[in-house]
Amino acid sequence: MENAPLQVRTLHLRSRGAGFPPFSLSIARPIEFHLGLMSETQPRPKYKRIVLKLSGEALREPGSRDNISPQIVHGIAEQIREIHALGVEIALVVGGGNIWRGQSASQRGMDRATADYMGMLATVMNGLALQSELEALGVPTRVQSAIEMNNVAESFIRRRAMIHLERGRVVIFVAGTGNPFFSTDTTAALRASEIGAEVILKATKVDGVYDCDPKKNPEAKRYTTLTFGEALSKRLQVMDATAFSLCMDNKVPIVVFDMMQRENIRDAVLGKPVGTIVTGD
């Protein structure tokens, strides 16, 4: 504090002795700067309430035998803590592909509904891992499941989820929509529409939406902005059809960006040009 600027405070005092007039005393003291008090230097988020969509694969380090890599989860939790400190209301939707993929299991002969329910349980494990790491970093978190499992998570109740968000808690939506045949992309679109989120941030392994597969075609063009109509007419795979329709009907923009870049979540929340943004016509 020895280099801190000084603030002058003037005290007006009244003398108790007879015949002595009132007098003033000026005291100089250092100004203390506390994190969060100097609002003029704090970046202002573009979005107040968001849904962050994470794939299950994002929780596993490439090449690792662990389905959930603690260091990866810690890194994601730190990024979420950063935007939480900006006052952003955050809901997460997490997939389960690092543990189980219902669609691929059904293609190998398993009953599709059973395979999808198993995938929903995988998302619960991922959600609990994120909750544990977030709370270790001091971020209050609630897990809400579309399938009842009261010992480990709250049941999804829309108004309760919104109250949690208003009180500064991160809410993690798990178990998909609670129904087979629907993806976690659809869950993200549905929950965003239900809670009035201003945007869906879709964290992927690519840095946006391309006109073709950039891994197969090095000349693939990346879009910085798209309308829902353009994405439909060009048949661009932003999300699955059900999820995309929900976002388009409810005018929820989608930002698709590379999860591997450390500052991308924060930059997307601040409205900086990151990845591809898909908006209404």
PDB file of N, CA and C in Angstrom, residues 166-248:
ATOM      1  N   GLU A 166     -29.795 -16.409 -11.058  1.00  0.00           N
ATOM      2  CA  GLU A 166     -29.937 -15.051 -10.526  1.00  0.00           C
ATOM      3  C   GLU A 166     -29.127 -14.849  -9.253  1.00  0.00           C
ATOM      4  N   ARG A 167     -28.903 -15.928  -8.504  1.00  0.00           N
ATOM      5  CA  ARG A 167     -28.126 -15.844  -7.266  1.00  0.00           C
ATOM      6  C   ARG A 167     -26.639 -16.119  -7.474  1.00  0.00           C
ATOM      7  N   GLY A 168     -26.218 -16.167  -8.724  1.00  0.00           N
ATOM      8  CA  GLY A 168     -24.802 -16.288  -9.021  1.00  0.00           C
ATOM      9  C   GLY A 168     -24.248 -17.689  -9.025  1.00  0.00           C
ATOM     10  N   ARG A 169     -25.110 -18.685  -9.118  1.00  0.00           N
ATOM     11  CA  ARG A 169     -24.645 -20.075  -9.167  1.00  0.00           C
ATOM     12  C   ARG A 169     -24.563 -20.556 -10.615  1.00  0.00           C
ATOM     13  N   VAL A 170     -23.529 -21.307 -10.905  1.00  0.00           N
ATOM     14  CA  VAL A 170     -23.436 -21.968 -12.205  1.00  0.00           C
ATOM     15  C   VAL A 170     -24.349 -23.198 -12.169  1.00  0.00           C
ATOM     16  N   VAL A 171     -25.142 -23.375 -13.213  1.00  0.00           N
ATOM     17  CA  VAL A 171     -26.049 -24.526 -13.290  1.00  0.00           C
ATOM     18  C   VAL A 171     -25.577 -25.445 -14.414  1.00  0.00           C
ATOM     19  N   ILE A 172     -25.397 -26.724 -14.093  1.00  0.00           N
ATOM     20  CA  ILE A 172     -24.977 -27.714 -15.076  1.00  0.00           C
ATOM     21  C   ILE A 172     -26.159 -28.625 -15.387  1.00  0.00           C
ATOM     22  N   PHE A 173     -26.610 -28.608 -16.627  1.00  0.00           N
ATOM     23  CA  PHE A 173     -27.731 -29.447 -17.044  1.00  0.00           C
ATOM     24  C   PHE A 173     -27.186 -30.764 -17.581  1.00  0.00           C
ATOM     25  N   VAL A 174     -27.628 -31.870 -16.979  1.00  0.00           N
ATOM     26  CA  VAL A 174     -27.144 -33.190 -17.386  1.00  0.00           C
ATOM     27  C   VAL A 174     -28.318 -34.099 -17.733  1.00  0.00           C
ATOM     28  N   ALA A 175     -27.987 -35.271 -18.272  1.00  0.00           N
ATOM     29  CA  ALA A 175     -28.965 -36.292 -18.684  1.00  0.00           C
ATOM     30  C   ALA A 175     -29.790 -35.842 -19.878  1.00  0.00           C
ATOM     31  N   GLY A 176     -29.220 -34.946 -20.672  1.00  0.00           N
ATOM     32  CA  GLY A 176     -29.891 -34.518 -21.899  1.00  0.00           C
ATOM     33  C   GLY A 176     -31.253 -33.918 -21.639  1.00  0.00           C
ATOM     34  N   THR A 177     -32.212 -34.252 -22.505  1.00  0.00           N
ATOM     35  CA  THR A 177     -33.590 -33.797 -22.308  1.00  0.00           C
ATOM     36  C   THR A 177     -34.374 -34.789 -21.458  1.00  0.00           C
ATOM     37  N   GLY A 178     -33.743 -35.942 -21.137  1.00  0.00           N
ATOM     38  CA  GLY A 178     -34.443 -37.005 -20.424  1.00  0.00           C
ATOM     39  C   GLY A 178     -35.126 -37.975 -21.361  1.00  0.00           C
ATOM     40  N   ASN A 179     -34.953 -37.765 -22.668  1.00  0.00           N
ATOM     41  CA  ASN A 179     -35.602 -38.610 -23.665  1.00  0.00           C
ATOM     42  C   ASN A 179     -34.573 -39.146 -24.644  1.00  0.00           C
ATOM     43  N   PRO A 180     -34.722 -40.411 -25.077  1.00  0.00           N
ATOM     44  CA  PRO A 180     -33.824 -40.930 -26.114  1.00  0.00           C
ATOM     45  C   PRO A 180     -34.081 -40.248 -27.448  1.00  0.00           C
ATOM     46  N   PHE A 181     -33.166 -40.412 -28.373  1.00  0.00           N
ATOM     47  CA  PHE A 181     -33.265 -39.895 -29.742  1.00  0.00           C
ATOM     48  C   PHE A 181     -33.028 -38.385 -29.841  1.00  0.00           C
ATOM     49  N   PHE A 182     -32.629 -37.732 -28.746  1.00  0.00           N
ATOM     50  CA  PHE A 182     -32.319 -36.307 -28.780  1.00  0.00           C
ATOM     51  C   PHE A 182     -30.876 -36.098 -28.332  1.00  0.00           C
ATOM     52  N   SER A 183     -30.160 -35.238 -29.046  1.00  0.00           N
ATOM     53  CA  SER A 183     -28.756 -34.990 -28.751  1.00  0.00           C
ATOM     54  C   SER A 183     -28.594 -33.951 -27.647  1.00  0.00           C
ATOM     55  N   THR A 184     -27.360 -33.803 -27.150  1.00  0.00           N
ATOM     56  CA  THR A 184     -27.097 -32.746 -26.164  1.00  0.00           C
ATOM     57  C   THR A 184     -27.064 -31.375 -26.828  1.00  0.00           C
ATOM     58  N   ASP A 185     -26.870 -31.307 -28.151  1.00  0.00           N
ATOM     59  CA  ASP A 185     -27.064 -30.037 -28.860  1.00  0.00           C
ATOM     60  C   ASP A 185     -28.515 -29.582 -28.715  1.00  0.00           C
ATOM     61  N   THR A 186     -29.432 -30.525 -28.873  1.00  0.00           N
ATOM     62  CA  THR A 186     -30.848 -30.197 -28.697  1.00  0.00           C
ATOM     63  C   THR A 186     -31.126 -29.770 -27.261  1.00  0.00           C
ATOM     64  N   THR A 187     -30.478 -30.438 -26.312  1.00  0.00           N
ATOM     65  CA  THR A 187     -30.621 -30.038 -24.909  1.00  0.00           C
ATOM     66  C   THR A 187     -30.188 -28.594 -24.713  1.00  0.00           C
ATOM     67  N   ALA A 188     -29.045 -28.221 -25.291  1.00  0.00           N
ATOM     68  CA  ALA A 188     -28.543 -26.853 -25.151  1.00  0.00           C
ATOM     69  C   ALA A 188     -29.534 -25.849 -25.730  1.00  0.00           C
ATOM     70  N   ALA A 189     -30.087 -26.154 -26.912  1.00  0.00           N
ATOM     71  CA  ALA A 189     -31.053 -25.256 -27.544  1.00  0.00           C
ATOM     72  C   ALA A 189     -32.330 -25.153 -26.720  1.00  0.00           C
ATOM     73  N   LEU A 190     -32.786 -26.291 -26.195  1.00  0.00           N
ATOM     74  CA  LEU A 190     -34.011 -26.313 -25.397  1.00  0.00           C
ATOM     75  C   LEU A 190     -33.831 -25.537 -24.090  1.00  0.00           C
ATOM     76  N   ARG A 191     -32.754 -25.829 -23.359  1.00  0.00           N
ATOM     77  CA  ARG A 191     -32.539 -25.154 -22.078  1.00  0.00           C
ATOM     78  C   ARG A 191     -32.299 -23.655 -22.267  1.00  0.00           C
ATOM     79  N   ALA A 192     -31.579 -23.283 -23.320  1.00  0.00           N
ATOM     80  CA  ALA A 192     -31.350 -21.864 -23.588  1.00  0.00           C
ATOM     81  C   ALA A 192     -32.675 -21.141 -23.820  1.00  0.00           C
ATOM     82  N   SER A 193     -33.568 -21.788 -24.557  1.00  0.00           N
ATOM     83  CA  SER A 193     -34.884 -21.186 -24.809  1.00  0.00           C
ATOM     84  C   SER A 193     -35.706 -21.109 -23.533  1.00  0.00           C
ATOM     85  N   GLU A 194     -35.609 -22.131 -22.689  1.00  0.00           N
ATOM     86  CA  GLU A 194     -36.404 -22.174 -21.463  1.00  0.00           C
ATOM     87  C   GLU A 194     -35.969 -21.124 -20.453  1.00  0.00           C
ATOM     88  N   ILE A 195     -34.665 -20.925 -20.300  1.00  0.00           N
ATOM     89  CA  ILE A 195     -34.177 -20.016 -19.250  1.00  0.00           C
ATOM     90  C   ILE A 195     -33.933 -18.597 -19.766  1.00  0.00           C
ATOM     91  N   GLY A 196     -34.199 -18.368 -21.043  1.00  0.00           N
ATOM     92  CA  GLY A 196     -34.020 -17.031 -21.594  1.00  0.00           C
ATOM     93  C   GLY A 196     -32.563 -16.644 -21.771  1.00  0.00           C
ATOM     94  N   ALA A 197     -31.711 -17.593 -22.142  1.00  0.00           N
ATOM     95  CA  ALA A 197     -30.300 -17.282 -22.391  1.00  0.00           C
ATOM     96  C   ALA A 197     -30.185 -16.416 -23.641  1.00  0.00           C
ATOM     97  N   GLU A 198     -29.188 -15.539 -23.633  1.00  0.00           N
ATOM     98  CA  GLU A 198     -28.997 -14.624 -24.755  1.00  0.00           C
ATOM     99  C   GLU A 198     -28.181 -15.240 -25.882  1.00  0.00           C
ATOM    100  N   VAL A 199     -27.458 -16.317 -25.601  1.00  0.00           N
ATOM    101  CA  VAL A 199     -26.598 -16.921 -26.608  1.00  0.00           C
ATOM    102  C   VAL A 199     -26.234 -18.337 -26.186  1.00  0.00           C
ATOM    103  N   ILE A 200     -25.939 -19.180 -27.172  1.00  0.00           N
ATOM    104  CA  ILE A 200     -25.331 -20.489 -26.919  1.00  0.00           C
ATOM    105  C   ILE A 200     -23.886 -20.422 -27.398  1.00  0.00           C
ATOM    106  N   LEU A 201     -22.956 -20.699 -26.517  1.00  0.00           N
ATOM    107  CA  LEU A 201     -21.548 -20.783 -26.882  1.00  0.00           C
ATOM    108  C   LEU A 201     -21.219 -22.259 -27.066  1.00  0.00           C
ATOM    109  N   LYS A 202     -20.973 -22.651 -28.310  1.00  0.00           N
ATOM    110  CA  LYS A 202     -20.707 -24.060 -28.596  1.00  0.00           C
ATOM    111  C   LYS A 202     -19.205 -24.273 -28.750  1.00  0.00           C
ATOM    112  N   ALA A 203     -18.604 -24.893 -27.732  1.00  0.00           N
ATOM    113  CA  ALA A 203     -17.166 -25.147 -27.730  1.00  0.00           C
ATOM    114  C   ALA A 203     -16.876 -26.430 -28.486  1.00  0.00           C
ATOM    115  N   THR A 204     -16.039 -26.345 -29.510  1.00  0.00           N
ATOM    116  CA  THR A 204     -15.736 -27.502 -30.349  1.00  0.00           C
ATOM    117  C   THR A 204     -14.214 -27.642 -30.509  1.00  0.00           C
ATOM    118  N   LYS A 205     -13.808 -28.546 -31.392  1.00  0.00           N
ATOM    119  CA  LYS A 205     -12.384 -28.738 -31.679  1.00  0.00           C
ATOM    120  C   LYS A 205     -11.945 -28.001 -32.942  1.00  0.00           C
ATOM    121  N   VAL A 206     -12.874 -27.278 -33.566  1.00  0.00           N
ATOM    122  CA  VAL A 206     -12.535 -26.458 -34.732  1.00  0.00           C
ATOM    123  C   VAL A 206     -12.854 -25.002 -34.415  1.00  0.00           C
ATOM    124  N   ASP A 207     -12.254 -24.089 -35.193  1.00  0.00           N
ATOM    125  CA  ASP A 207     -12.361 -22.669 -34.853  1.00  0.00           C
ATOM    126  C   ASP A 207     -13.511 -21.958 -35.557  1.00  0.00           C
ATOM    127  N   GLY A 208     -14.583 -22.686 -35.826  1.00  0.00           N
ATOM    128  CA  GLY A 208     -15.745 -22.059 -36.427  1.00  0.00           C
ATOM    129  C   GLY A 208     -16.460 -22.988 -37.380  1.00  0.00           C
ATOM    130  N   VAL A 209     -17.321 -22.403 -38.212  1.00  0.00           N
ATOM    131  CA  VAL A 209     -18.101 -23.154 -39.203  1.00  0.00           C
ATOM    132  C   VAL A 209     -17.465 -22.953 -40.568  1.00  0.00           C
ATOM    133  N   TYR A 210     -17.230 -24.050 -41.278  1.00  0.00           N
ATOM    134  CA  TYR A 210     -16.601 -24.021 -42.598  1.00  0.00           C
ATOM    135  C   TYR A 210     -17.596 -24.462 -43.667  1.00  0.00           C
ATOM    136  N   ASP A 211     -17.261 -24.107 -44.932  1.00  0.00           N
ATOM    137  CA  ASP A 211     -18.130 -24.523 -46.037  1.00  0.00           C
ATOM    138  C   ASP A 211     -17.929 -25.988 -46.400  1.00  0.00           C
ATOM    139  N   CYS A 212     -16.822 -26.585 -45.913  1.00  0.00           N
ATOM    140  CA  CYS A 212     -16.585 -28.017 -46.070  1.00  0.00           C
ATOM    141  C   CYS A 212     -15.599 -28.436 -44.983  1.00  0.00           C
ATOM    142  N   ASP A 213     -15.295 -29.699 -44.904  1.00  0.00           N
ATOM    143  CA  ASP A 213     -14.443 -30.210 -43.842  1.00  0.00           C
ATOM    144  C   ASP A 213     -13.012 -29.685 -44.000  1.00  0.00           C
ATOM    145  N   PRO A 214     -12.526 -28.853 -43.068  1.00  0.00           N
ATOM    146  CA  PRO A 214     -11.173 -28.303 -43.206  1.00  0.00           C
ATOM    147  C   PRO A 214     -10.072 -29.351 -43.070  1.00  0.00           C
ATOM    148  N   LYS A 215     -10.406 -30.493 -42.464  1.00  0.00           N
ATOM    149  CA  LYS A 215      -9.406 -31.560 -42.347  1.00  0.00           C
ATOM    150  C   LYS A 215      -9.183 -32.277 -43.682  1.00  0.00           C
ATOM    151  N   LYS A 216     -10.207 -32.253 -44.520  1.00  0.00           N
ATOM    152  CA  LYS A 216     -10.112 -32.909 -45.822  1.00  0.00           C
ATOM    153  C   LYS A 216      -9.744 -31.926 -46.935  1.00  0.00           C
ATOM    154  N   ASN A 217     -10.112 -30.670 -46.746  1.00  0.00           N
ATOM    155  CA  ASN A 217      -9.853 -29.659 -47.776  1.00  0.00           C
ATOM    156  C   ASN A 217      -9.144 -28.464 -47.145  1.00  0.00           C
ATOM    157  N   PRO A 218      -7.840 -28.305 -47.395  1.00  0.00           N
ATOM    158  CA  PRO A 218      -7.103 -27.194 -46.784  1.00  0.00           C
ATOM    159  C   PRO A 218      -7.566 -25.820 -47.264  1.00  0.00           C
ATOM    160  N   GLU A 219      -8.342 -25.775 -48.342  1.00  0.00           N
ATOM    161  CA  GLU A 219      -8.852 -24.502 -48.853  1.00  0.00           C
ATOM    162  C   GLU A 219     -10.273 -24.217 -48.372  1.00  0.00           C
ATOM    163  N   ALA A 220     -10.716 -24.956 -47.392  1.00  0.00           N
ATOM    164  CA  ALA A 220     -12.060 -24.730 -46.843  1.00  0.00           C
ATOM    165  C   ALA A 220     -12.188 -23.305 -46.305  1.00  0.00           C
ATOM    166  N   LYS A 221     -13.336 -22.708 -46.537  1.00  0.00           N
ATOM    167  CA  LYS A 221     -13.579 -21.320 -46.124  1.00  0.00           C
ATOM    168  C   LYS A 221     -14.282 -21.290 -44.770  1.00  0.00           C
ATOM    169  N   ARG A 222     -13.731 -20.498 -43.839  1.00  0.00           N
ATOM    170  CA  ARG A 222     -14.378 -20.325 -42.536  1.00  0.00           C
ATOM    171  C   ARG A 222     -15.232 -19.068 -42.552  1.00  0.00           C
ATOM    172  N   TYR A 223     -16.451 -19.205 -42.047  1.00  0.00           N
ATOM    173  CA  TYR A 223     -17.352 -18.062 -41.955  1.00  0.00           C
ATOM    174  C   TYR A 223     -17.144 -17.361 -40.608  1.00  0.00           C
ATOM    175  N   THR A 224     -17.177 -16.041 -40.619  1.00  0.00           N
ATOM    176  CA  THR A 224     -17.133 -15.290 -39.365  1.00  0.00           C
ATOM    177  C   THR A 224     -18.546 -15.015 -38.859  1.00  0.00           C
ATOM    178  N   THR A 225     -19.477 -14.774 -39.796  1.00  0.00           N
ATOM    179  CA  THR A 225     -20.884 -14.589 -39.430  1.00  0.00           C
ATOM    180  C   THR A 225     -21.760 -15.340 -40.425  1.00  0.00           C
ATOM    181  N   LEU A 226     -22.887 -15.799 -39.942  1.00  0.00           N
ATOM    182  CA  LEU A 226     -23.873 -16.497 -40.767  1.00  0.00           C
ATOM    183  C   LEU A 226     -25.259 -16.155 -40.253  1.00  0.00           C
ATOM    184  N   THR A 227     -26.234 -16.221 -41.123  1.00  0.00           N
ATOM    185  CA  THR A 227     -27.621 -16.182 -40.662  1.00  0.00           C
ATOM    186  C   THR A 227     -28.136 -17.616 -40.630  1.00  0.00           C
ATOM    187  N   PHE A 228     -29.203 -17.827 -39.896  1.00  0.00           N
ATOM    188  CA  PHE A 228     -29.808 -19.158 -39.860  1.00  0.00           C
ATOM    189  C   PHE A 228     -30.209 -19.594 -41.270  1.00  0.00           C
ATOM    190  N   GLY A 229     -30.748 -18.644 -42.061  1.00  0.00           N
ATOM    191  CA  GLY A 229     -31.164 -18.963 -43.422  1.00  0.00           C
ATOM    192  C   GLY A 229     -29.998 -19.410 -44.291  1.00  0.00           C
ATOM    193  N   GLU A 230     -28.862 -18.719 -44.173  1.00  0.00           N
ATOM    194  CA  GLU A 230     -27.680 -19.097 -44.956  1.00  0.00           C
ATOM    195  C   GLU A 230     -27.177 -20.479 -44.564  1.00  0.00           C
ATOM    196  N   ALA A 231     -27.153 -20.733 -43.253  1.00  0.00           N
ATOM    197  CA  ALA A 231     -26.681 -22.043 -42.787  1.00  0.00           C
ATOM    198  C   ALA A 231     -27.571 -23.159 -43.310  1.00  0.00           C
ATOM    199  N   LEU A 232     -28.892 -22.916 -43.388  1.00  0.00           N
ATOM    200  CA  LEU A 232     -29.812 -23.919 -43.913  1.00  0.00           C
ATOM    201  C   LEU A 232     -29.631 -24.111 -45.418  1.00  0.00           C
ATOM    202  N   SER A 233     -29.565 -23.002 -46.151  1.00  0.00           N
ATOM    203  CA  SER A 233     -29.480 -23.093 -47.606  1.00  0.00           C
ATOM    204  C   SER A 233     -28.167 -23.729 -48.058  1.00  0.00           C
ATOM    205  N   LYS A 234     -27.093 -23.491 -47.291  1.00  0.00           N
ATOM    206  CA  LYS A 234     -25.784 -24.056 -47.641  1.00  0.00           C
ATOM    207  C   LYS A 234     -25.531 -25.404 -46.979  1.00  0.00           C
ATOM    208  N   ARG A 235     -26.530 -25.862 -46.212  1.00  0.00           N
ATOM    209  CA  ARG A 235     -26.469 -27.164 -45.537  1.00  0.00           C
ATOM    210  C   ARG A 235     -25.212 -27.297 -44.668  1.00  0.00           C
ATOM    211  N   LEU A 236     -24.959 -26.267 -43.891  1.00  0.00           N
ATOM    212  CA  LEU A 236     -23.794 -26.264 -43.004  1.00  0.00           C
ATOM    213  C   LEU A 236     -24.167 -26.929 -41.692  1.00  0.00           C
ATOM    214  N   GLN A 237     -23.286 -27.792 -41.203  1.00  0.00           N
ATOM    215  CA  GLN A 237     -23.576 -28.568 -40.003  1.00  0.00           C
ATOM    216  C   GLN A 237     -23.187 -27.772 -38.746  1.00  0.00           C
ATOM    217  N   VAL A 238     -24.031 -26.807 -38.366  1.00  0.00           N
ATOM    218  CA  VAL A 238     -23.787 -26.028 -37.148  1.00  0.00           C
ATOM    219  C   VAL A 238     -24.189 -26.857 -35.934  1.00  0.00           C
ATOM    220  N   MET A 239     -25.401 -27.390 -35.979  1.00  0.00           N
ATOM    221  CA  MET A 239     -25.955 -28.277 -34.957  1.00  0.00           C
ATOM    222  C   MET A 239     -26.844 -29.283 -35.671  1.00  0.00           C
ATOM    223  N   ASP A 240     -27.349 -30.255 -34.927  1.00  0.00           N
ATOM    224  CA  ASP A 240     -28.306 -31.146 -35.562  1.00  0.00           C
ATOM    225  C   ASP A 240     -29.593 -30.383 -35.863  1.00  0.00           C
ATOM    226  N   ALA A 241     -30.424 -30.948 -36.730  1.00  0.00           N
ATOM    227  CA  ALA A 241     -31.572 -30.227 -37.265  1.00  0.00           C
ATOM    228  C   ALA A 241     -32.543 -29.766 -36.184  1.00  0.00           C
ATOM    229  N   THR A 242     -32.802 -30.624 -35.197  1.00  0.00           N
ATOM    230  CA  THR A 242     -33.751 -30.261 -34.139  1.00  0.00           C
ATOM    231  C   THR A 242     -33.226 -29.095 -33.318  1.00  0.00           C
ATOM    232  N   ALA A 243     -31.965 -29.151 -32.936  1.00  0.00           N
ATOM    233  CA  ALA A 243     -31.361 -28.073 -32.153  1.00  0.00           C
ATOM    234  C   ALA A 243     -31.350 -26.779 -32.940  1.00  0.00           C
ATOM    235  N   PHE A 244     -30.968 -26.863 -34.203  1.00  0.00           N
ATOM    236  CA  PHE A 244     -30.879 -25.676 -35.039  1.00  0.00           C
ATOM    237  C   PHE A 244     -32.252 -25.018 -35.202  1.00  0.00           C
ATOM    238  N   SER A 245     -33.276 -25.840 -35.397  1.00  0.00           N
ATOM    239  CA  SER A 245     -34.637 -25.304 -35.557  1.00  0.00           C
ATOM    240  C   SER A 245     -35.091 -24.567 -34.298  1.00  0.00           C
ATOM    241  N   LEU A 246     -34.778 -25.143 -33.127  1.00  0.00           N
ATOM    242  CA  LEU A 246     -35.142 -24.483 -31.870  1.00  0.00           C
ATOM    243  C   LEU A 246     -34.475 -23.120 -31.745  1.00  0.00           C
ATOM    244  N   CYS A 247     -33.182 -23.062 -32.061  1.00  0.00           N
ATOM    245  CA  CYS A 247     -32.462 -21.791 -31.973  1.00  0.00           C
ATOM    246  C   CYS A 247     -33.026 -20.770 -32.955  1.00  0.00           C
ATOM    247  N   MET A 248     -33.330 -21.216 -34.150  1.00  0.00           N
ATOM    248  CA  MET A 248     -33.865 -20.310 -35.170  1.00  0.00           C
ATOM    249  C   MET A 248     -35.245 -19.800 -34.776  1.00  0.00           C
TER     250      MET A 248
END
